[in-house]
Coordinates of C-alpha atoms in Angstrom, one line a residue:
Chain A
M64 CA -46.7 2.5 -25.2
P65 CA -43.6 2.2 -27.4
R66 CA -43.3 3.6 -30.6
L67 CA -42.4 1.1 -33.8
I68 CA -39.0 1.6 -35.2
A69 CA -39.2 0.3 -38.8
I70 CA -36.4 -1.8 -40.2
D71 CA -36.1 -2.4 -43.9
D72 CA -32.2 -3.2 -43.9
P73 CA -31.2 -6.8 -42.4
A74 CA -27.7 -5.5 -41.5
D75 CA -29.2 -2.8 -39.2
A76 CA -26.7 -2.5 -36.2
R77 CA -29.9 -1.9 -33.9
I78 CA -31.1 -5.4 -34.3
A79 CA -27.7 -7.1 -34.4
P80 CA -28.8 -9.2 -31.3
Y81 CA -31.3 -10.9 -33.1
R82 CA -28.7 -11.8 -35.7
D83 CA -28.5 -15.4 -36.6
V84 CA -30.5 -16.6 -33.6
R85 CA -30.1 -20.2 -34.1
E86 CA -26.5 -20.1 -33.8
R87 CA -26.2 -17.5 -30.8
D88 CA -28.5 -19.9 -29.1
L89 CA -25.4 -22.0 -28.1
V90 CA -23.7 -19.3 -26.9
G91 CA -24.0 -18.1 -23.3
R92 CA -24.7 -14.3 -23.5
D93 CA -24.8 -12.8 -19.6
G94 CA -28.3 -13.5 -18.8
L95 CA -29.1 -12.5 -22.5
F96 CA -31.8 -14.7 -24.1
V97 CA -33.9 -15.4 -27.4
A98 CA -37.8 -15.4 -26.9
E99 CA -40.2 -16.5 -29.8
G100 CA -44.3 -16.4 -30.0
K101 CA -46.7 -14.4 -28.7
V102 CA -47.4 -17.0 -25.7
V103 CA -43.8 -16.5 -24.5
L104 CA -43.4 -13.0 -24.9
E105 CA -46.6 -12.7 -22.5
K106 CA -44.8 -14.3 -20.1
L107 CA -41.7 -12.2 -20.5
V108 CA -44.1 -9.6 -20.1
D109 CA -45.6 -11.2 -17.0
S110 CA -42.3 -12.9 -15.6
T111 CA -40.9 -11.3 -12.4
Q112 CA -37.4 -13.4 -13.2
A113 CA -36.9 -11.5 -16.8
R114 CA -37.4 -8.6 -18.6
P115 CA -37.3 -7.8 -22.4
Q116 CA -34.7 -5.7 -23.7
S117 CA -36.3 -5.5 -27.2
L118 CA -38.5 -6.9 -29.7
L119 CA -38.6 -7.9 -33.2
I120 CA -41.9 -8.1 -34.6
A121 CA -43.1 -9.0 -38.1
D122 CA -45.1 -5.9 -39.8
K123 CA -48.3 -8.4 -40.0
R124 CA -48.0 -9.6 -36.9
V125 CA -48.0 -5.6 -35.0
A126 CA -51.7 -5.5 -35.0
A127 CA -52.4 -9.2 -32.9
L128 CA -49.8 -7.9 -30.0
A129 CA -51.7 -4.4 -29.8
T130 CA -53.1 -5.1 -26.4
L131 CA -49.8 -6.5 -25.0
M132 CA -47.7 -3.3 -26.3
E133 CA -49.9 -1.3 -23.8
R134 CA -48.6 -3.2 -21.2
L135 CA -44.3 -2.4 -22.2
P136 CA -42.6 0.7 -21.0
D137 CA -42.7 3.5 -23.4
D138 CA -38.6 3.4 -23.8
L139 CA -38.6 -0.7 -24.8
P140 CA -37.4 -0.5 -28.5
V141 CA -39.8 -2.2 -30.4
Y142 CA -38.8 -3.4 -34.1
T143 CA -41.1 -3.9 -37.2
A144 CA -39.7 -5.6 -40.1
D145 CA -41.3 -7.2 -43.0
Q146 CA -41.2 -11.3 -43.1
P147 CA -38.2 -11.6 -45.8
V148 CA -36.1 -8.7 -43.7
L149 CA -37.4 -10.9 -40.6
D150 CA -36.0 -14.0 -41.8
A151 CA -32.5 -12.6 -43.5
V152 CA -31.9 -11.3 -39.8
A153 CA -32.9 -14.5 -38.2
G154 CA -31.1 -17.0 -40.5
F155 CA -34.4 -18.6 -40.8
P156 CA -37.8 -18.5 -42.1
L157 CA -39.5 -16.9 -38.9
H158 CA -43.1 -18.1 -39.2
R159 CA -44.0 -16.6 -35.5
G160 CA -43.0 -13.3 -36.7
I161 CA -42.3 -12.5 -33.2
L162 CA -38.8 -12.4 -31.2
A163 CA -37.7 -10.6 -28.4
I164 CA -34.6 -10.3 -26.6
G165 CA -34.9 -10.8 -22.7
R166 CA -32.6 -10.7 -19.9
R167 CA -32.6 -12.3 -16.2
V168 CA -33.1 -9.8 -13.6
D169 CA -31.7 -10.6 -10.2
P170 CA -31.2 -14.3 -10.7
P171 CA -31.8 -16.2 -7.5
T172 CA -28.9 -18.3 -5.6
P173 CA -30.0 -21.9 -4.8
D174 CA -30.6 -20.4 -1.3
Q175 CA -32.7 -17.3 -2.1
A176 CA -35.0 -19.5 -4.4
L177 CA -35.3 -22.3 -1.6
A178 CA -36.0 -19.9 1.0
A179 CA -39.0 -17.6 -1.2
A180 CA -40.3 -21.6 -2.0
A181 CA -40.1 -22.8 1.4
A182 CA -42.2 -19.5 2.6
A183 CA -44.2 -19.7 0.0
G184 CA -45.5 -23.1 1.0
R185 CA -44.4 -25.0 -2.3
D186 CA -42.6 -27.8 -3.5
V187 CA -39.5 -28.0 -5.7
L188 CA -37.4 -29.9 -8.1
L189 CA -33.9 -30.6 -8.2
L190 CA -32.7 -31.7 -12.1
S191 CA -29.5 -34.0 -12.4
A192 CA -28.1 -33.6 -16.0
I193 CA -31.0 -32.8 -17.9
A194 CA -29.1 -32.1 -21.0
N195 CA -32.4 -32.5 -23.5
H196 CA -33.8 -29.1 -24.0
D197 CA -37.1 -30.5 -24.9
N198 CA -37.2 -32.8 -21.4
M199 CA -36.2 -29.3 -19.7
G200 CA -39.0 -27.3 -21.5
G201 CA -41.4 -30.0 -20.5
I202 CA -40.2 -30.3 -17.0
F203 CA -40.7 -26.5 -16.1
R204 CA -43.9 -26.4 -18.0
N205 CA -45.0 -28.9 -15.3
A206 CA -43.6 -27.1 -12.7
A207 CA -45.3 -23.6 -13.5
G208 CA -48.7 -25.6 -14.1
F209 CA -48.7 -27.8 -11.1
G210 CA -47.2 -25.0 -8.9
A211 CA -43.7 -25.7 -7.9
G212 CA -41.7 -23.1 -6.3
A213 CA -38.2 -23.2 -7.3
V214 CA -36.1 -25.5 -10.0
L215 CA -32.4 -26.5 -9.1
L216 CA -30.1 -27.1 -11.9
D217 CA -26.9 -29.3 -11.1
R218 CA -24.0 -28.4 -13.4
D219 CA -24.9 -30.8 -16.1
C220 CA -28.1 -29.3 -17.0
C221 CA -28.7 -27.8 -20.2
D222 CA -30.0 -24.0 -20.0
P223 CA -33.5 -23.8 -19.4
L224 CA -33.3 -20.1 -21.5
Y225 CA -32.2 -21.7 -24.6
R226 CA -34.4 -20.7 -27.1
K227 CA -36.1 -23.9 -27.5
A228 CA -36.0 -24.8 -23.5
I229 CA -38.2 -21.6 -23.9
R230 CA -40.6 -22.2 -26.2
V231 CA -41.1 -26.4 -25.2
S232 CA -41.9 -24.6 -21.7
V233 CA -44.5 -22.1 -23.1
G234 CA -42.6 -19.6 -21.1
A235 CA -42.7 -21.4 -17.8
T236 CA -38.2 -21.0 -18.0
L237 CA -39.4 -16.9 -17.2
L238 CA -41.8 -17.7 -14.5
V239 CA -40.4 -20.7 -12.4
P240 CA -37.2 -19.5 -10.2
F241 CA -34.4 -21.5 -11.3
A242 CA -30.8 -21.5 -10.0
R243 CA -27.6 -23.7 -10.7
L244 CA -25.9 -25.6 -8.2
A245 CA -22.4 -24.8 -7.0
A246 CA -19.3 -27.3 -7.9
G247 CA -19.5 -29.6 -5.4
A248 CA -22.4 -28.5 -3.4
D249 CA -24.1 -30.7 -1.2
A250 CA -27.7 -30.5 -2.9
L251 CA -29.2 -32.8 0.0
A252 CA -28.0 -30.5 3.0
L253 CA -28.9 -27.4 1.3
L254 CA -32.5 -29.0 0.5
D255 CA -32.4 -30.0 4.2
A256 CA -31.6 -26.7 5.3
Y257 CA -34.7 -25.4 3.8
G258 CA -36.9 -27.8 5.4
F259 CA -37.6 -29.7 2.1
S260 CA -37.7 -33.6 2.0
P261 CA -36.3 -35.4 -1.0
L262 CA -38.3 -37.8 -3.3
A263 CA -35.6 -39.0 -5.9
L264 CA -37.7 -40.3 -8.7
S265 CA -35.6 -44.0 -9.8
P266 CA -37.5 -47.2 -11.6
N267 CA -35.8 -49.0 -8.8
G268 CA -37.4 -46.6 -6.1
A269 CA -38.1 -48.3 -3.1
E270 CA -41.4 -47.0 -2.7
R271 CA -44.6 -46.9 -5.4
L272 CA -45.4 -43.0 -5.8
A273 CA -49.2 -43.8 -5.7
D274 CA -48.4 -45.0 -2.3
L275 CA -46.6 -42.2 -1.2
R276 CA -48.8 -39.4 1.6
P277 CA -45.8 -37.4 2.1
Q278 CA -46.0 -34.4 4.9
G279 CA -44.9 -31.1 4.6
R280 CA -42.8 -29.3 1.6
Q281 CA -41.0 -32.4 -0.8
A282 CA -38.1 -32.0 -3.0
V283 CA -38.6 -34.0 -6.3
L284 CA -35.0 -35.5 -7.6
L285 CA -34.7 -36.0 -11.4
G286 CA -32.3 -37.7 -13.6
A287 CA -31.9 -37.9 -16.8
E288 CA -33.2 -40.8 -18.9
G289 CA -31.0 -43.8 -19.2
P290 CA -28.6 -43.0 -16.3
G291 CA -30.8 -41.9 -13.8
L292 CA -29.9 -40.1 -10.8
S293 CA -26.4 -41.1 -9.2
P294 CA -26.1 -44.1 -6.9
A295 CA -24.5 -41.9 -4.3
L296 CA -27.3 -39.9 -4.1
L297 CA -29.9 -42.5 -4.0
A298 CA -28.5 -43.9 -1.0
R299 CA -29.3 -41.0 1.0
T300 CA -32.7 -39.8 -0.2
R301 CA -36.2 -41.7 0.0
S302 CA -36.5 -43.3 -3.6
V303 CA -39.5 -43.5 -4.9
R304 CA -40.9 -45.6 -8.3
I305 CA -43.4 -45.3 -11.0
D306 CA -44.6 -48.8 -11.5
M307 CA -44.6 -49.6 -15.5
A308 CA -46.1 -52.5 -17.3
D309 CA -44.1 -55.4 -18.3
G310 CA -41.8 -55.5 -21.4
F311 CA -42.1 -51.5 -21.8
D312 CA -40.2 -49.9 -18.8
S313 CA -39.7 -46.3 -20.5
L314 CA -41.0 -43.0 -19.0
N315 CA -40.2 -40.0 -20.8
V316 CA -38.6 -37.6 -17.8
A317 CA -41.0 -34.6 -18.4
T318 CA -43.8 -36.9 -18.4
T319 CA -42.5 -38.2 -14.9
S320 CA -42.4 -34.5 -13.7
G321 CA -45.8 -34.3 -14.5
I322 CA -47.5 -37.4 -12.7
V323 CA -45.2 -36.7 -9.5
L324 CA -46.2 -33.0 -9.6
H325 CA -50.0 -33.9 -9.8
H326 CA -49.6 -36.3 -7.4
L327 CA -48.3 -34.2 -5.0
A328 CA -50.4 -31.7 -5.9
T329 CA -53.3 -33.6 -5.0
R330 CA -52.3 -35.4 -1.9
D331 CA -54.5 -33.3 0.5
S332 CA -57.2 -35.3 -0.8
A333 CA -55.1 -38.7 -1.0
V334 CA -54.3 -38.1 2.7
A335 CA -57.7 -37.4 3.6
A336 CA -58.5 -40.9 2.1
G337 CA -55.4 -42.6 2.6
N338 CA -55.3 -42.1 6.4
Q339 CA -58.1 -44.5 6.9
P340 CA -58.0 -47.8 8.0
R341 CA -58.2 -50.2 5.1
Chain B
M120 CA -29.5 -65.6 -39.0
P121 CA -29.3 -63.3 -42.6
R122 CA -26.5 -62.7 -44.4
L123 CA -25.2 -59.2 -44.7
I124 CA -25.5 -57.2 -48.1
A125 CA -22.7 -54.7 -48.5
I126 CA -23.9 -51.7 -50.3
D127 CA -21.3 -49.3 -51.9
D128 CA -23.2 -47.3 -54.3
P129 CA -26.2 -45.0 -52.6
A130 CA -27.9 -45.2 -56.2
D131 CA -28.2 -49.0 -55.5
A132 CA -31.7 -50.1 -56.6
R133 CA -31.9 -52.8 -53.9
I134 CA -31.6 -49.9 -51.4
A135 CA -34.7 -47.9 -52.7
P136 CA -37.0 -47.5 -50.0
Y137 CA -34.2 -45.8 -47.9
R138 CA -33.9 -42.9 -50.4
D139 CA -34.6 -39.6 -48.9
V140 CA -36.4 -41.0 -46.0
R141 CA -37.0 -37.2 -44.8
E142 CA -39.3 -36.6 -47.1
R143 CA -40.6 -40.5 -48.1
D144 CA -42.2 -39.8 -44.7
L145 CA -44.7 -37.5 -45.2
V146 CA -46.5 -40.1 -47.7
G147 CA -48.5 -42.6 -46.7
R148 CA -46.8 -46.3 -48.0
D149 CA -49.6 -48.9 -48.0
G150 CA -48.5 -50.0 -44.3
L151 CA -44.7 -49.3 -44.9
F152 CA -42.8 -47.3 -42.4
V153 CA -39.3 -46.4 -41.6
A154 CA -37.6 -47.3 -38.3
E155 CA -34.3 -45.8 -36.7
G156 CA -32.2 -46.7 -34.1
K157 CA -31.6 -49.5 -31.8
V158 CA -33.9 -49.6 -29.6
V159 CA -36.9 -49.0 -31.9
L160 CA -35.5 -51.9 -34.0
E161 CA -35.4 -54.4 -31.1
K162 CA -39.6 -53.2 -30.9
L163 CA -39.9 -53.8 -34.5
V164 CA -38.6 -57.6 -33.7
D165 CA -40.7 -58.0 -30.6
S166 CA -43.7 -56.3 -32.8
T167 CA -46.8 -58.7 -33.2
Q168 CA -48.0 -55.6 -35.2
A169 CA -45.4 -54.8 -37.5
R170 CA -42.3 -56.7 -39.5
P171 CA -39.1 -56.0 -40.8
Q172 CA -39.1 -55.9 -44.3
S173 CA -35.5 -55.1 -44.6
L174 CA -32.4 -53.4 -42.9
L175 CA -30.1 -50.9 -43.6
I176 CA -27.0 -50.6 -40.9
A177 CA -23.8 -48.7 -40.9
D178 CA -20.8 -50.8 -41.0
K179 CA -19.4 -49.8 -37.3
R180 CA -23.0 -50.6 -35.8
V181 CA -23.2 -54.0 -37.0
A182 CA -21.2 -55.6 -34.1
A183 CA -23.6 -53.7 -31.6
L184 CA -26.6 -55.6 -33.5
A185 CA -25.1 -59.5 -33.4
T186 CA -27.6 -60.5 -30.4
L187 CA -30.6 -58.8 -32.0
M188 CA -29.6 -60.0 -35.8
E189 CA -29.9 -63.5 -34.2
R190 CA -33.8 -63.2 -33.9
L191 CA -34.2 -62.2 -37.3
P192 CA -35.5 -64.5 -40.1
D193 CA -32.6 -65.9 -42.4
D194 CA -34.0 -64.7 -45.7
L195 CA -34.6 -61.0 -44.2
P196 CA -32.2 -58.4 -46.1
V197 CA -29.5 -56.8 -44.2
Y198 CA -27.6 -54.1 -46.3
T199 CA -24.6 -52.6 -45.0
A200 CA -23.3 -49.3 -46.0
D201 CA -20.2 -47.0 -44.6
Q202 CA -21.4 -43.9 -43.3
P203 CA -20.8 -41.5 -46.2
V204 CA -23.2 -44.1 -48.1
L205 CA -25.7 -44.3 -45.9
D206 CA -25.8 -40.2 -45.0
A207 CA -26.0 -40.2 -49.1
V208 CA -29.1 -43.0 -49.3
A209 CA -31.0 -41.4 -46.4
G210 CA -30.2 -37.7 -47.6
F211 CA -29.2 -36.3 -43.9
P212 CA -26.3 -37.4 -41.7
L213 CA -27.7 -40.6 -40.1
H214 CA -25.8 -40.7 -36.7
R215 CA -27.7 -43.7 -35.4
G216 CA -26.4 -45.4 -38.2
I217 CA -29.6 -47.9 -38.1
L218 CA -32.5 -47.7 -40.0
A219 CA -35.2 -50.3 -40.9
I220 CA -38.4 -50.7 -43.4
G221 CA -41.2 -52.2 -41.7
R222 CA -44.6 -53.4 -42.8
R223 CA -47.9 -53.5 -40.6
V224 CA -49.5 -56.5 -40.2
D225 CA -53.1 -57.4 -40.3
P226 CA -54.1 -54.2 -38.4
P227 CA -57.0 -54.4 -36.6
T228 CA -60.7 -52.7 -37.2
P229 CA -61.6 -50.5 -34.3
D230 CA -63.7 -53.3 -33.4
Q231 CA -61.0 -55.7 -33.4
A232 CA -58.6 -53.7 -31.2
L233 CA -61.7 -52.9 -28.4
A234 CA -62.4 -56.6 -28.3
A235 CA -58.9 -57.7 -27.9
A236 CA -58.3 -54.8 -25.1
A237 CA -61.5 -55.7 -23.6
A238 CA -60.7 -59.0 -23.2
A239 CA -57.5 -58.6 -21.9
G240 CA -59.2 -55.9 -19.4
R241 CA -57.2 -53.1 -20.1
D242 CA -58.2 -49.4 -20.6
V243 CA -58.0 -47.8 -24.2
L244 CA -57.4 -44.5 -25.6
L245 CA -59.5 -42.4 -28.0
L246 CA -57.6 -39.7 -29.8
S247 CA -59.2 -36.7 -31.3
A248 CA -56.9 -34.4 -34.0
I249 CA -53.6 -35.2 -32.2
A250 CA -52.0 -33.9 -35.2
N251 CA -48.3 -33.3 -33.6
H252 CA -46.3 -36.2 -34.2
D253 CA -43.9 -35.7 -30.7
N254 CA -47.5 -35.7 -29.0
M255 CA -49.0 -38.6 -31.1
G256 CA -45.2 -40.2 -30.0
G257 CA -45.4 -39.1 -26.3
I258 CA -49.1 -40.6 -25.9
F259 CA -48.0 -43.9 -27.6
R260 CA -45.0 -44.1 -25.1
N261 CA -47.3 -44.0 -22.1
A262 CA -49.9 -46.1 -23.4
A263 CA -47.3 -49.2 -23.7
G264 CA -45.9 -47.8 -20.5
F265 CA -48.9 -48.1 -18.5
G266 CA -50.5 -50.8 -20.3
A267 CA -53.2 -49.4 -22.4
G268 CA -54.8 -52.3 -24.4
A269 CA -55.5 -50.3 -27.8
V270 CA -55.3 -47.0 -29.2
L271 CA -58.4 -45.3 -31.3
L272 CA -57.7 -42.4 -33.6
D273 CA -60.4 -40.0 -35.5
R274 CA -59.4 -38.9 -39.1
D275 CA -57.5 -35.7 -38.0
C276 CA -55.0 -37.6 -36.0
C277 CA -51.4 -38.1 -37.5
D278 CA -49.8 -41.3 -38.5
P279 CA -48.4 -43.4 -35.6
L280 CA -46.3 -44.8 -37.9
Y281 CA -44.7 -41.5 -39.2
R282 CA -40.8 -42.0 -38.2
K283 CA -40.4 -39.4 -35.7
A284 CA -43.7 -40.5 -34.0
I285 CA -42.3 -43.6 -33.6
R286 CA -38.9 -42.9 -32.5
V287 CA -40.6 -40.4 -29.7
S288 CA -42.8 -43.5 -28.8
V289 CA -39.5 -45.6 -28.4
G290 CA -40.9 -48.1 -30.5
A291 CA -44.5 -48.0 -28.7
T292 CA -46.1 -47.3 -32.1
L293 CA -45.1 -50.8 -33.1
L294 CA -46.7 -52.7 -29.9
V295 CA -49.6 -51.1 -29.1
P296 CA -52.5 -52.2 -31.3
F297 CA -54.0 -49.0 -32.9
A298 CA -57.1 -48.3 -35.6
R299 CA -58.2 -45.3 -37.2
L300 CA -62.5 -44.7 -36.9
A301 CA -64.0 -44.4 -39.9
A302 CA -65.7 -41.0 -41.1
G303 CA -68.8 -40.9 -39.3
A304 CA -68.1 -43.6 -36.9
D305 CA -70.0 -43.0 -33.5
A306 CA -67.1 -43.6 -31.0
L307 CA -69.1 -43.1 -28.0
A308 CA -71.1 -45.9 -29.5
L309 CA -68.2 -48.3 -30.5
L310 CA -66.9 -47.6 -26.9
D311 CA -70.0 -48.7 -25.4
A312 CA -70.5 -51.8 -27.5
Y313 CA -67.4 -53.3 -25.8
G314 CA -68.1 -52.0 -22.3
F315 CA -65.8 -49.2 -22.2
S316 CA -66.5 -46.0 -20.0
P317 CA -65.7 -43.0 -21.5
L318 CA -63.2 -40.5 -19.6
A319 CA -62.9 -36.9 -21.6
L320 CA -59.9 -34.8 -20.4
S321 CA -60.9 -31.3 -20.5
P322 CA -59.6 -28.3 -18.6
N323 CA -63.1 -27.3 -17.9
G324 CA -64.2 -31.4 -16.9
A325 CA -67.0 -31.5 -14.2
E326 CA -64.7 -34.0 -12.1
R327 CA -61.3 -33.7 -10.4
L328 CA -59.2 -36.5 -11.8
A329 CA -57.4 -37.2 -8.4
D330 CA -61.1 -37.8 -6.9
L331 CA -62.2 -40.4 -9.1
R332 CA -62.2 -44.0 -8.4
P333 CA -63.6 -45.6 -11.9
Q334 CA -65.0 -48.9 -11.8
G335 CA -64.1 -51.5 -15.0
R336 CA -62.5 -50.6 -18.4
Q337 CA -61.9 -46.8 -19.2
A338 CA -61.4 -45.1 -22.3
V339 CA -59.3 -41.8 -21.9
L340 CA -60.5 -39.5 -24.7
L341 CA -57.6 -36.7 -25.5
G342 CA -58.4 -33.7 -27.6
A343 CA -55.4 -31.9 -29.3
E344 CA -54.4 -29.2 -26.9
G345 CA -56.2 -25.8 -27.4
P346 CA -59.1 -26.6 -29.1
G347 CA -59.3 -29.8 -27.2
L348 CA -62.1 -32.3 -27.3
S349 CA -65.4 -31.2 -29.5
P350 CA -68.5 -29.9 -27.2
A351 CA -70.5 -32.1 -28.7
L352 CA -68.4 -35.1 -27.3
L353 CA -67.8 -33.9 -23.8
A354 CA -71.9 -33.4 -23.5
R355 CA -72.6 -36.9 -24.3
T356 CA -69.5 -37.8 -21.6
R357 CA -68.0 -37.9 -18.1
S358 CA -65.7 -35.3 -18.0
V359 CA -62.8 -35.0 -16.1
R360 CA -60.2 -32.1 -15.2
I361 CA -56.7 -32.2 -13.9
D362 CA -56.6 -28.9 -11.8
M363 CA -53.4 -26.6 -12.8
A364 CA -52.0 -23.8 -10.6
D365 CA -53.1 -20.0 -10.9
G366 CA -52.1 -18.1 -14.2
F367 CA -50.4 -21.1 -16.1
D368 CA -53.0 -23.2 -17.1
S369 CA -51.4 -25.2 -19.6
L370 CA -50.8 -29.1 -20.0
N371 CA -49.0 -31.0 -22.9
V372 CA -51.3 -33.4 -24.0
A373 CA -48.9 -36.2 -24.2
T374 CA -48.3 -35.4 -20.3
T375 CA -51.9 -35.6 -19.7
S376 CA -51.9 -38.9 -20.9
G377 CA -49.6 -40.2 -18.8
I378 CA -51.2 -38.7 -15.6
V379 CA -54.3 -40.2 -16.9
L380 CA -52.9 -43.5 -17.3
H381 CA -51.5 -43.5 -14.1
H382 CA -53.7 -42.6 -12.3
L383 CA -56.1 -45.5 -13.9
A384 CA -53.4 -47.9 -13.5
T385 CA -52.7 -47.4 -9.8
R386 CA -56.8 -46.7 -8.7
D387 CA -56.7 -50.1 -6.9
S388 CA -54.9 -49.1 -4.3
A389 CA -57.0 -46.1 -4.6
V390 CA -60.0 -47.4 -4.8
A391 CA -59.3 -49.3 -1.2
A392 CA -58.6 -46.1 0.5
G393 CA -61.1 -43.9 -1.1
N394 CA -64.1 -46.3 -0.2
Q395 CA -63.7 -45.9 3.2
P396 CA -65.9 -42.9 5.0
R397 CA -64.0 -40.1 5.4

């Protein structure tokens, strides 16, 4: 169990990585990220994708973390501070009182991520131009909740390890393996190489999700609300729609991911029922 | 079509309702609410539940609203201002440049809302202690998207007409009829009186949603993430669960509403398949 290091000066150089975390979020930092809150910290400790580098905890929250602390390596720096010092360091009132700096370890390539998901018999997600951190976090939360094996991101997606995306995902972005596609990569060829059948979600999809009884491993393709997936991509895939009520054709993309992944997660019973003659 | 009224002084008394909208959000105001953005304004104009009282538009956005403006009553005050004046009035940078004050008209009682939904053959939602405006907005967006007929709220739910809830709902809180239960009201007896069968969502629900083939009109009961629905309520209802992957038993309540409403909206094909002998 690590020993606690008391900090009483917001300018202390040892906690420099925590300074002004809101602004720092915006800057890519070699696989480093900021995690906040107890639940997210628990996921970080559980993660095989990431490791804590240090913790910064409000004095009053130390007791609540006692059990978790026992699982941390002895040499992990765990800084403690009173609330005013913590707020001064973070640059805003840090009510949760729990911050950690984490680092991704051995991030998989797209090939590695797909190979592992295929070996585990899991479905995957392929995200295109998801630029909103709430949506990114919500999609990962659903990916973890319904057992997706990996998430692939195109170049126009935001960072799943941005602080807010981690928080909205309830730590799922630290658990579900993800990889960013190289510029110009042929995502569909890559999915095909690992045996994933693409299901492209679109309001104008040819097939209705509820009627779908897909066999084998699926790759769920999701684009940003509004523009959606590119016509070029849709032309090469099986397109699927979720029917909406008249006059309100608007579904959040994270909610869409939950509906699709739930449908896929329960398709075995659906197949049993759906294969009967009507 | 209304004529435009130019405002060049942020202190102009005619636009007092728009002053410091962030703080005002927090105060109940006799059925008045603030709507922002073009899409939400369109829903407000379409709404039978609410009416615009006035608009405040950035000069640069007037042209984009020309078509919508034609549908507004001649006597509706439409104020215009340049961006600095608008920001000064609102109290923050109002990038969307479109604000409206709306008012609920003839809000239904719970009985009226259920009677109308029953007559239309629609399912309804009953929300308990949904205190987060993002979740409230997300639930209404799904209610509108999947054609729910009404939303009932208990006393511990936040206001669906809070500015952020309206925005997240993409205006759905202006379209789906809702009513707040009186203190001590027996919600289940009320649902029963109008022929709605309660489906209570709970992580420990007795039945799996995917296996459910409900007949007739349903009332979907949702509680806040974490505490969930009360044990007393669960004991009196059919309880339903959404199975999650091992190690990540966490589903957002708005996403849950989308999954359940999608399942119900597509149950007719499911019934056809599920009623066959296996």
